Amino acid sequence: MDKSTSTNTDVTTEDATPQKNKKANFTTTVKFETPNGEVFTHAFDVDFTISSVKHQLEGMLGVPCEKLLLLHYEELVADDENLENLKPDQYGILKLKILTEGDTYTINVHNVYKDLTVPDIITVHVDTEDEGGKDVVVEIENRAIQKPNLGGYRHVTTGVKYFHGYTQTGPLKPKVPPEMKNHRDTQTYFIRHRRTDMEYSRATQVATKDIYIPNLSDRIITSGPYETADEREKRLDVIGKVRTIQRYYRVWKLRKAIKELSEEYRKRVRLQKEQEERERREDEERRKRDIISKVFPITPTDFAMLYTLVDRWKNAELARISATHCGPSKIAEFYLVLDKEVDILRSIQNIRNKVAKDLEIKKTLDFFKSIGTPVEWYSEYKHLHIVMDTLETQRGREYFALYKDLTDKTLSREAKLEMYLRVKEYLNTHACDKGRQIIVLIDRACELLVRGMDQKYLESLHMRIEAMVVRHFQTPECNEGVTAHVRNEQERNMEKNLLYCHRCQKLKTIEKFTLNARMDAIKICSSCRWLDKAEEPWIDLAPYRFILRQIRNYERLHKATSSVAFILQDKDIHYIMTYIWHGHSALSESTDLYKLRLCRWKVQEEWSPWNCILLTVEEARAHLDIKNLEDVYEEEFINHVFNKHALAKKHFSQLVSYDKHFAEFAGDDPRLDDDSDFYKGNEADCLFGPIE
């Protein structure tokens, strides 16, 4: 029997010692330990000598008996020594260490059990109390299932065969033996028990007087003409019908493919038209925003645009005067240009002062909105965004409503008196100096209103009351803890977020500093940089900011993993376009900023300053469709672009470490996932390149 099937056998025993007190043959089990720590066992008679054991081991291990050495307790055993003299233990087990003489032969334990088979009939010696011992003949029956050949594979190099596995466990035995089961369809026709005549199909086909069998539905069937197999095959025409089905199936499949391709073509044409329309609309809106920003400047970027235009106009006028005038007339023209420049700068400064006043009002409104906004924080538990509306935030909204009534210019005299009365009732609950001062001013304003004084004479008094009420709301000792969470948040932001400005010598948060990817240290704040334009001239960053936004949207749509495009700022894009690519397209040398784009040089790699090229919109679209750059561009142009990339890599040498830092910092934050609620993508600004 095969060794692999010995685990699923049945054993039957038969007594082999009918005579009482029959003497049994005693054996001992010898455990052989090899030098590498492997162990194998074998049973020998106790009267075996070491020489006999070596002869048996020679056949098992394939090592000559003259080369085998047996040690018992680290002592060499002679060949004429008997196993019984080595004194096995009480269980008949003897431990020996086996060695080989020299390095010619090695002991492989696997050769011992390679050809070992289990006999079908074995004799087992059983010790009994009454008889002393008896031998029992055990017959081993092989009931293992026959494993089917499921195929396999053969290693081409080594020739080893690998067969598909199959379970060695057969199905469970049925609860009811197969011979006790009898499952078949019933031979009786199911008929409902009703008092009616017997069915015609089940009636007895015997013509008697007792039973009437109608023959109206009977048919006489006669045999038709004999049809051979060839005639039948020709009549059925199976092959022709199969050809017809295949022909119609091919036509249907072709029509379906044409329909899908036509739909895809129309879809791509529609998307292309939408993209062109979106590009045209975005360009118009951008130009419109630039015009509005020049006429009605609000942000520092708008004023920087105006100052840039003034510098550009002044340089053009100086160049014109230098080319057309000389001597005293030239000096006079310079004076006229200087007067015009001073007038323009004075007008811009007046606009800035008006905007500063509006920003003060906006700052006050932002303060009231901040104290009235519910407290929000991000919880790492289940990544929840928690919003809590406290009593302080509700009180802050009440302050905001009171302030809006106080600053309402459309109130009548009676409504203004009622409003002052509400403010006075609120201030009576606070015993502070500021509150008492406001009450005195309110009493004065109410008295003047009652006496019928015109509103224009009370405007300064109203503004003073408004300013003192706002200051009262901002004072922590007077506002009932409304600004506590805002102040705590500001303190938390300033704990590890303060930097020292070497110019104004103040500590400011990092938001007050202008950053770019080429900075080694942060030294000067944004306010000081704005005032000192000798070091940094005026730059209109609006076009570069638009180009940077397009780059980020393109990288986001193409699932870029690098954060280089999101680390760079608009000043970095200005540096790349102005000082590396010299402000014109690499192919057509177009200098129109509204038509230039920084796209990928190698489309398969992510965007970076050393993997970009400055092209127009049309050139960028055509470039992004190129699969192999060497097939389109000449070697001289490729080397030119390579030099630009080397220069960019030198100037932005720290960008790689920044990118690595942000990648490690982000980790698996779900808020940075594109599919999460924290991220809102924008596809409108990506005006070049296919969207995959």
XYZ file of C-alpha atoms in Angstrom:
692
model
C 0.000 0.000 0.000
C 1.183 3.539 -0.813
C 2.363 5.585 2.180
C 0.249 8.599 1.214
C -2.979 6.607 1.645
C -2.197 5.095 5.026
C -4.180 7.708 6.915
C -7.533 6.419 5.647
C -7.426 2.688 6.415
C -9.452 0.149 8.346
C -7.669 -2.324 10.611
C -8.868 -5.853 11.379
C -7.115 -7.989 13.958
C -6.706 -11.717 14.359
C -5.127 -13.582 17.238
C -1.839 -15.139 16.166
C -0.824 -16.816 19.487
C -3.185 -19.610 20.356
C -0.619 -21.188 22.703
C -0.402 -19.690 26.163
C 2.901 -18.271 27.465
C 4.371 -18.276 23.988
C 7.748 -16.540 24.000
C 7.822 -13.307 21.948
C 10.700 -11.811 19.968
C 11.872 -8.644 21.749
C 12.928 -5.644 19.640
C 14.439 -2.287 20.432
C 13.925 1.041 18.665
C 17.169 2.791 17.778
C 17.149 6.599 17.299
C 19.999 7.676 15.030
C 21.146 11.314 15.258
C 23.108 12.780 12.342
C 25.824 15.484 12.711
C 23.438 18.174 11.404
C 20.829 17.397 14.104
C 18.398 15.290 12.011
C 16.944 12.151 13.610
C 15.522 8.925 12.143
C 14.480 5.697 13.852
C 14.512 1.995 13.020
C 13.578 -1.171 14.932
C 16.099 -4.027 15.433
C 16.124 -7.241 17.424
C 17.891 -6.899 20.742
C 20.380 -9.609 19.801
C 21.565 -7.681 16.726
C 25.221 -6.668 16.684
C 26.531 -3.309 15.599
C 27.935 -4.923 12.453
C 24.458 -6.169 11.469
C 23.017 -2.741 12.119
C 25.651 -1.163 9.855
C 24.846 -3.614 7.073
C 21.169 -2.639 7.221
C 22.037 1.067 7.332
C 24.220 0.588 4.254
C 21.164 -0.368 2.222
C 19.081 2.430 3.691
C 21.583 5.296 3.470
C 23.693 4.224 0.511
C 26.917 4.532 2.542
C 29.352 1.592 2.831
C 29.270 -0.036 6.251
C 33.043 0.345 6.579
C 32.588 4.140 6.470
C 29.862 4.259 9.158
C 30.678 5.024 12.813
C 28.200 4.613 15.687
C 28.690 6.427 19.011
C 26.939 5.755 22.289
C 27.316 8.608 24.806
C 30.138 10.056 22.651
C 32.037 6.703 22.764
C 32.701 4.622 19.673
C 30.864 1.259 19.710
C 32.672 -1.846 18.474
C 31.200 -3.909 15.619
C 30.841 -7.085 17.740
C 28.921 -5.247 20.458
C 25.330 -6.441 21.034
C 22.406 -3.963 21.199
C 21.189 -5.526 24.437
C 24.536 -4.768 26.091
C 24.069 -1.046 25.363
C 21.139 -1.085 27.842
C 18.064 0.471 26.148
C 15.697 2.409 28.415
C 12.472 1.064 29.942
C 10.575 1.730 26.687
C 13.077 -0.167 24.570
C 14.603 2.951 22.980
C 18.312 3.281 22.322
C 20.008 6.524 21.197
C 23.046 6.348 18.914
C 24.941 9.001 17.008
C 25.872 8.118 13.444
C 28.918 9.548 11.645
C 30.833 8.895 8.454
C 34.547 8.369 8.182
C 35.999 11.111 6.013
C 34.198 13.688 3.856
C 33.513 11.414 0.905
C 30.039 10.333 2.027
C 27.247 12.290 3.677
C 24.190 11.029 5.496
C 20.860 11.986 3.906
C 17.927 11.183 6.188
C 15.439 11.478 3.319
C 16.894 8.339 1.706
C 15.752 6.323 4.731
C 12.027 6.818 4.076
C 12.168 7.119 0.307
C 11.193 3.543 -0.522
C 9.470 2.750 2.775
C 6.114 1.008 2.307
C 3.564 -0.111 4.852
C 2.741 -3.824 4.633
C -0.849 -4.954 4.251
C -0.488 -7.442 7.134
C 1.538 -6.729 10.269
C 2.020 -8.507 13.587
C 1.520 -6.557 16.796
C 2.717 -7.851 20.162
C 0.171 -7.061 22.902
C 1.000 -7.503 26.602
C -1.851 -8.972 28.651
C -2.156 -9.583 32.380
C -3.471 -13.131 32.286
C -1.478 -14.535 29.366
C 1.652 -12.408 29.651
C 1.593 -11.441 25.994
C 0.316 -12.465 22.621
C 0.888 -11.633 18.957
C -2.007 -10.217 16.981
C -2.098 -10.247 13.177
C -3.375 -6.893 11.873
C -4.697 -6.662 8.324
C -4.675 -3.152 6.826
C -7.376 -2.393 4.280
C -6.876 0.496 1.878
C -10.061 2.556 1.730
C -8.501 5.792 0.557
C -10.184 7.500 -2.343
C -8.433 7.373 -5.687
C -7.240 10.871 -6.477
C -8.072 11.770 -10.079
C -5.462 13.200 -12.377
C -6.439 16.846 -12.811
C -3.460 17.722 -14.964
C -0.644 20.081 -14.092
C 2.490 21.760 -15.351
C 6.043 20.719 -16.124
C 8.995 23.024 -15.492
C 10.802 23.387 -18.794
C 14.261 23.859 -17.246
C 14.241 21.414 -14.323
C 11.660 18.952 -15.648
C 9.799 18.892 -12.305
C 6.090 18.135 -12.678
C 3.522 20.069 -10.652
C 0.082 18.466 -10.398
C -3.144 20.191 -9.538
C -4.102 19.519 -5.922
C -7.059 17.448 -4.884
C -8.475 16.876 -1.411
C -7.667 13.572 0.271
C -10.895 13.645 2.250
C -13.839 11.921 0.637
C -17.452 12.963 0.929
C -19.328 12.481 4.182
C -21.076 9.183 4.693
C -24.789 9.464 4.035
C -27.074 9.207 7.034
C -29.229 6.667 5.187
C -27.289 3.845 3.500
C -27.588 3.758 -0.302
C -29.149 0.316 -0.250
C -31.972 1.683 1.911
C -32.783 4.466 -0.537
C -35.126 4.153 -3.516
C -35.710 7.414 -5.366
C -37.567 7.456 -8.679
C -40.510 9.109 -10.374
C -43.913 7.738 -9.530
C -45.533 5.423 -12.074
C -49.075 6.521 -11.307
C -50.806 9.462 -12.960
C -52.117 12.069 -10.550
C -55.908 12.251 -10.914
C -58.287 14.126 -8.701
C -61.020 12.025 -7.154
C -64.254 13.148 -8.738
C -67.401 11.297 -9.765
C -66.964 11.370 -13.528
C -66.343 9.069 -16.401
C -62.897 7.630 -16.889
C -60.617 9.621 -19.138
C -60.322 8.536 -22.673
C -56.553 8.380 -22.564
C -56.658 6.067 -19.566
C -59.663 3.987 -20.529
C -59.479 0.317 -21.287
C -59.092 -0.170 -25.012
C -61.689 -2.943 -25.166
C -64.957 -2.652 -27.065
C -67.695 -3.826 -24.734
C -71.286 -2.909 -24.274
C -70.655 -1.367 -20.860
C -68.125 1.248 -21.985
C -68.603 3.838 -24.704
C -65.402 5.032 -26.347
C -65.838 7.922 -28.792
C -63.706 7.954 -31.944
C -64.277 11.519 -33.074
C -60.727 12.600 -32.249
C -59.016 9.568 -33.680
C -56.654 10.042 -36.604
C -55.428 7.637 -39.193
C -51.678 7.993 -39.629
C -49.971 6.620 -42.667
C -46.264 6.537 -43.382
C -44.904 9.112 -45.788
C -42.186 8.737 -48.387
C -38.816 7.579 -47.141
C -36.209 10.315 -46.720
C -32.518 9.539 -46.713
C -29.994 11.215 -44.427
C -28.529 13.272 -47.291
C -31.979 14.433 -48.358
C -32.858 15.333 -44.781
C -29.573 17.231 -44.322
C -30.196 19.084 -47.599
C -33.755 19.902 -46.561
C -32.734 21.182 -43.137
C -29.724 23.098 -44.543
C -28.124 23.614 -41.121
C -24.848 24.950 -42.537
C -26.649 27.519 -44.674
C -28.696 28.699 -41.736
C -25.530 28.976 -39.638
C -23.947 31.106 -42.377
C -27.015 33.314 -42.431
C -26.910 33.760 -38.658
C -23.196 34.543 -38.750
C -23.677 37.041 -41.582
C -26.445 38.870 -39.747
C -24.463 38.758 -36.492
C -21.437 40.323 -38.194
C -23.632 43.048 -39.657
C -25.199 43.713 -36.238
C -21.808 43.798 -34.580
C -20.430 46.186 -37.224
C -23.441 48.488 -36.914
C -23.099 48.485 -33.145
C -19.392 49.371 -33.366
C -20.109 52.143 -35.894
C -22.837 53.515 -33.636
C -20.549 53.523 -30.588
C -17.698 55.132 -32.526
C -19.997 57.772 -33.984
C -21.350 58.566 -30.518
C -17.805 58.820 -29.190
C -16.847 61.068 -32.120
C -19.814 63.366 -31.542
C -19.042 63.410 -27.822
C -15.427 64.412 -28.429
C -16.457 67.090 -30.917
C -18.940 68.432 -28.393
C -16.335 68.443 -25.620
C -13.860 70.176 -27.923
C -16.385 72.879 -28.752
C -17.275 73.284 -25.081
C -13.599 73.544 -24.226
C -13.011 76.186 -26.896
C -16.090 78.101 -25.768
C -14.984 77.875 -22.151
C -11.522 79.077 -23.130
C -12.951 82.039 -25.022
C -15.315 82.902 -22.172
C -12.582 82.604 -19.551
C -10.262 84.786 -21.584
C -12.966 87.438 -21.935
C -13.785 87.308 -18.246
C -10.104 87.550 -17.361
C -9.647 90.612 -19.544
C -12.826 92.093 -18.081
C -11.556 91.486 -14.552
C -8.271 93.161 -15.429
C -10.098 96.232 -16.732
C -12.311 96.377 -13.629
C -9.260 95.961 -11.390
C -7.532 98.845 -13.147
C -10.572 101.120 -12.807
C -11.713 100.026 -9.341
C -8.658 98.625 -7.526
C -9.294 96.881 -4.224
C -6.652 94.255 -3.525
C -2.864 94.762 -3.322
C -2.620 92.904 -6.625
C -4.827 95.508 -8.286
C -2.694 98.367 -6.979
C 0.456 96.526 -8.050
C -1.050 96.379 -11.539
C -1.604 100.157 -11.489
C 1.914 100.865 -10.262
C 3.255 98.555 -12.975
C 1.342 100.498 -15.619
C 2.716 103.775 -14.227
C 6.287 102.452 -14.356
C 5.754 101.156 -17.872
C 4.327 104.519 -19.002
C 7.170 106.432 -17.357
C 9.854 104.287 -18.965
C 8.195 104.658 -22.367
C 7.987 108.448 -21.960
C 11.613 108.687 -20.855
C 12.709 106.638 -23.836
C 10.646 108.822 -26.186
C 12.016 112.073 -24.710
C 15.588 110.803 -24.837
C 15.138 109.914 -28.500
C 13.428 113.172 -29.613
C 14.762 115.936 -27.322
C 18.064 117.192 -26.051
C 19.375 119.993 -23.887
C 16.963 122.273 -21.979
C 13.893 120.925 -23.783
C 14.761 117.449 -22.614
C 14.984 118.614 -18.997
C 11.651 120.440 -19.326
C 9.986 117.326 -20.705
C 11.420 115.308 -17.809
C 9.859 117.805 -15.380
C 6.483 117.446 -17.097
C 6.703 113.655 -16.903
C 7.626 113.905 -13.226
C 4.616 116.157 -12.512
C 2.287 113.757 -14.299
C 3.752 110.810 -12.408
C 3.272 112.589 -9.081
C -0.354 113.401 -9.952
C -1.037 109.800 -10.943
C 0.601 108.424 -7.798
C -1.362 110.901 -5.674
C -4.616 109.736 -7.273
C -3.702 106.112 -6.645
C -2.868 106.934 -3.026
C -6.264 108.610 -2.562
C -7.934 105.487 -3.861
C -5.849 103.419 -1.454
C -6.978 105.592 1.455
C -10.636 105.083 0.507
C -10.090 101.360 0.196
C -8.366 101.353 3.594
C -11.466 102.924 5.158
C -13.664 100.334 3.505
C -11.337 97.628 4.757
C -11.708 98.944 8.291
C -15.473 98.542 7.990
C -14.974 95.085 6.507
C -12.608 94.213 9.332
C -15.292 95.178 11.850
C -17.898 93.082 10.023
C -15.485 90.137 9.897
C -15.007 90.473 13.653
C -18.749 90.189 14.290
C -19.026 87.269 11.867
C -16.155 85.468 13.594
C -17.697 85.779 17.072
C -21.084 84.658 15.726
C -19.848 81.682 13.708
C -20.284 78.270 15.414
C -17.097 76.621 16.638
C -15.748 74.049 14.171
C -13.024 71.450 14.469
C -11.895 68.276 12.805
C -12.083 65.040 14.795
C -9.861 62.095 13.941
C -12.568 59.771 15.256
C -14.324 58.588 12.096
C -12.873 61.713 10.422
C -15.814 63.874 11.457
C -16.219 67.599 10.864
C -17.908 68.870 14.060
C -19.805 72.159 14.382
C -20.960 73.417 17.813
C -23.137 76.484 18.409
C -22.405 77.774 21.935
C -24.041 80.442 24.080
C -21.146 82.783 23.318
C -21.656 82.480 19.546
C -25.368 83.158 19.971
C -24.525 86.234 22.044
C -22.105 87.280 19.289
C -24.923 87.192 16.723
C -26.981 89.397 19.043
C -24.073 91.868 19.149
C -23.958 91.830 15.365
C -27.674 92.593 15.083
C -27.266 95.448 17.574
C -24.318 96.848 15.601
C -26.240 96.698 12.290
C -29.099 98.670 13.844
C -26.589 101.144 15.226
C -24.987 101.755 11.807
C -28.231 101.876 9.834
C -28.424 105.307 8.134
C -32.029 104.890 6.987
C -33.627 104.906 10.439
C -36.072 107.642 11.299
C -35.744 109.860 14.372
C -38.107 107.696 16.476
C -36.463 104.431 15.365
C -33.009 105.838 16.166
C -34.193 106.835 19.661
C -35.546 103.305 20.229
C -32.262 101.844 19.002
C -30.257 104.042 21.395
C -32.584 102.965 24.196
C -31.854 99.263 23.515
C -28.122 99.915 23.484
C -28.426 101.841 26.769
C -30.411 98.998 28.390
C -27.706 96.556 27.347
C -24.907 98.769 28.692
C -26.658 99.225 32.041
C -25.863 95.567 32.795
C -22.105 96.293 32.536
C -20.349 98.254 35.276
C -17.303 99.434 33.301
C -15.843 102.808 32.406
C -16.338 102.327 28.664
C -19.980 101.478 29.171
C -20.569 104.601 31.253
C -18.844 106.761 28.641
C -21.049 105.296 25.904
C -24.175 105.940 28.017
C -23.165 109.597 28.434
C -22.722 109.966 24.678
C -26.050 108.235 23.989
C -27.850 110.572 26.400
C -26.299 113.542 24.636
C -27.313 112.220 21.186
C -30.868 111.485 22.339
C -31.218 114.973 23.825
C -30.046 116.587 20.583
C -32.378 114.381 18.540
C -35.340 115.303 20.729
C -34.557 118.988 20.298
C -34.763 118.517 16.509
C -31.129 119.073 15.544
C -30.293 118.124 11.970
C -28.674 114.713 11.332
C -25.636 116.142 9.579
C -24.552 117.899 12.785
C -24.839 114.657 14.739
C -22.842 112.523 12.299
C -19.560 112.854 14.176
C -21.298 111.987 17.455
C -22.888 108.913 15.883
C -19.520 107.764 14.504
C -17.963 108.207 17.943
C -20.719 106.121 19.556
C -20.296 103.391 16.911
C -16.529 103.239 17.429
C -16.849 103.058 21.222
C -19.540 100.342 21.021
C -17.322 98.259 18.735
C -14.375 98.752 21.102
C -16.650 97.718 23.986
C -17.602 94.502 22.154
C -13.935 93.754 21.440
C -12.818 94.191 25.065
C -12.664 90.762 26.804
C -13.640 92.254 30.193
C -16.885 93.667 28.764
C -18.158 91.174 26.185
C -19.118 88.246 28.495
C -16.511 85.905 27.024
C -17.791 86.218 23.448
C -14.294 86.643 21.986
C -12.753 83.871 24.092
C -12.734 81.167 21.402
C -11.520 83.652 18.751
C -8.701 84.788 21.030
C -7.796 81.192 21.905
C -7.661 80.281 18.237
C -5.414 83.258 17.513
C -3.116 82.282 20.376
C -2.903 78.712 19.103
C -2.028 79.997 15.651
C 0.724 82.177 17.090
C 2.322 79.517 19.309
C 4.643 78.116 16.626
C 3.739 80.444 13.799
C 5.541 83.696 14.653
C 8.449 85.030 12.620
C 10.658 88.073 13.131
C 10.811 90.779 10.456
C 14.285 92.310 10.277
C 12.983 95.456 8.574
C 10.162 96.594 10.887
C 11.513 94.542 13.842
C 8.137 93.013 14.700
C 6.899 89.508 15.358
C 4.261 88.518 12.818
C 2.517 85.334 11.764
C 3.779 83.508 8.726
C 0.724 84.652 6.757
C 2.151 88.180 6.842
C 5.237 87.094 4.886
C 5.558 86.558 1.145
C 6.966 83.117 0.331
C 8.412 81.577 -2.795
C 10.287 78.403 -3.650
C 13.662 80.152 -4.088
C 13.895 81.636 -0.577
C 16.555 80.383 1.817
C 15.203 82.302 4.840
C 12.174 84.439 5.688
C 13.389 87.894 6.728
C 11.087 90.658 5.411
C 7.291 90.795 5.777
C 4.880 91.674 2.982
C 4.280 95.218 4.272
C 7.972 96.070 4.207
C 8.368 94.546 0.755
C 5.481 96.702 -0.448
C 7.160 99.872 0.795
C 10.647 99.066 -0.474
C 10.474 98.877 -4.257
C 14.131 99.693 -4.858
C 14.992 96.052 -4.244
C 11.943 94.577 -5.944
C 10.213 96.526 -8.768
C 6.459 96.534 -9.378
C 5.224 93.373 -11.110
C 1.756 92.634 -12.461
C 1.307 89.050 -11.237
C -2.258 88.529 -12.495
C -1.262 86.722 -15.756
C 1.237 84.525 -13.921
C -1.339 83.675 -11.267
C -3.733 82.608 -14.027
C -1.063 80.395 -15.633
C -0.240 78.839 -12.256
C -3.923 78.071 -11.670
C -4.111 76.336 -15.048
C -1.049 74.233 -14.224
C -2.542 73.134 -10.913
C -5.882 72.232 -12.477
C -4.156 70.221 -15.201
C -2.068 68.307 -12.656
C -5.116 67.699 -10.477
C -7.185 66.370 -13.389
C -4.387 63.999 -14.356
C -4.046 62.647 -10.780
C -0.514 63.932 -10.223
C 1.096 62.733 -6.988
C 3.746 65.462 -6.849
C 3.087 68.686 -4.932
C 5.601 70.811 -6.849
C 2.928 72.694 -8.797
C 1.088 73.451 -5.559
C 4.196 74.646 -3.697
C 5.195 77.198 -6.320
C 3.758 80.712 -6.090
C 2.933 83.278 -8.748
C 6.319 84.961 -8.275
C 8.028 81.657 -9.047
C 6.062 81.360 -12.294
C 7.093 84.938 -13.130
C 10.728 84.003 -12.519
C 10.462 80.867 -14.693
C 8.813 82.704 -17.580
C 10.907 85.890 -17.392
C 14.420 84.784 -16.448
C 14.523 81.187 -17.710
C 12.312 81.260 -20.835
C 12.846 85.040 -21.383
C 9.128 85.809 -21.630
C 8.424 84.326 -25.093
C 7.340 81.033 -26.605
C 10.086 78.506 -27.208
C 8.795 77.857 -30.759
C 7.109 80.975 -32.134
C 8.689 83.498 -29.710
C 5.269 85.023 -29.008
C 5.352 87.466 -26.058
C 1.595 87.794 -25.418
C 1.148 86.759 -21.777
C -2.545 86.076 -22.338
C -1.689 83.349 -24.872
C 1.336 81.745 -23.205
C 1.105 78.500 -21.214
C 3.607 76.445 -19.207
C 2.841 72.823 -20.106
C 4.701 69.568 -19.533
C 7.773 68.866 -21.632
C 7.541 65.088 -21.156
C 3.825 64.373 -21.059
C 4.212 61.108 -19.118
C 6.072 62.810 -16.247
C 4.593 65.216 -13.711
C 4.991 68.969 -14.100
C 7.975 70.694 -12.520
C 10.255 73.647 -13.376
C 12.628 71.144 -14.993
C 9.842 69.418 -16.944
C 8.017 72.306 -18.619
C 8.105 74.380 -21.771
C 6.666 77.829 -22.525
C 4.322 77.665 -25.533
C 1.182 79.328 -26.807
C -2.237 77.722 -26.333
C -2.301 76.124 -29.797
C 1.307 74.961 -29.535
C 0.647 73.492 -26.078
C -2.307 71.447 -27.364
C -0.235 70.066 -30.218
C 2.736 69.379 -27.928
C 0.653 67.376 -25.446
C -0.346 64.971 -28.251
C 3.271 64.058 -29.008
C 4.292 60.552 -27.939
C 7.987 60.669 -28.803
C 9.788 64.020 -28.669
C 12.714 62.863 -30.819
C 10.352 62.219 -33.749
C 9.129 65.840 -33.803
C 11.853 68.126 -32.447
C 15.397 68.460 -33.658
C 18.313 67.558 -31.458
C 19.415 71.197 -31.235
C 16.028 72.281 -29.884
C 15.957 69.385 -27.386
C 19.408 70.410 -26.116
C 18.174 74.007 -25.813
C 15.235 72.864 -23.658
C 17.569 70.650 -21.633
C 19.742 73.670 -20.797
C 16.662 75.563 -19.631
C 15.700 72.651 -17.390
C 19.200 72.474 -15.920
C 19.030 76.193 -15.129
C 15.603 75.773 -13.500
C 16.823 72.835 -11.431
C 19.709 74.949 -10.171
C 17.506 77.878 -9.133
C 14.845 75.611 -7.569
C 17.221 73.150 -5.926
C 15.272 73.060 -2.641
C 11.979 72.219 -4.324
C 12.620 68.458 -4.279
C 13.093 68.430 -0.495
C 9.956 70.562 -0.079
C 7.982 68.114 -2.188
C 9.240 65.161 -0.137
C 8.388 66.954 3.107
C 4.824 67.711 2.028
C 4.323 64.146 0.775
C 5.390 62.720 4.149
C 3.380 65.351 6.023
C 0.171 64.608 4.128
C 0.336 60.832 4.489
C -3.086 59.204 4.278
C -5.074 62.240 5.372
C -8.610 61.669 3.990
C -9.125 65.425 3.725
C -6.623 65.464 0.847
C -8.531 62.814 -1.095
C -10.126 63.976 -4.347
C -13.353 62.109 -3.527
C -13.760 63.548 -0.018
C -16.030 66.395 1.018
C -13.056 68.552 1.965
C -11.843 68.881 -1.613
C -13.635 70.864 -4.294
C -12.041 70.633 -7.715
C -12.336 73.215 -10.486
C -12.044 72.235 -14.127
C -12.907 75.596 -15.660
C -9.374 77.017 -15.719
C -7.656 74.093 -17.443
C -7.634 75.481 -20.977
C -5.035 73.268 -22.605
C -4.457 69.560 -22.917
C -6.879 66.658 -23.204
C -8.808 65.609 -20.127
C -8.345 61.867 -19.745
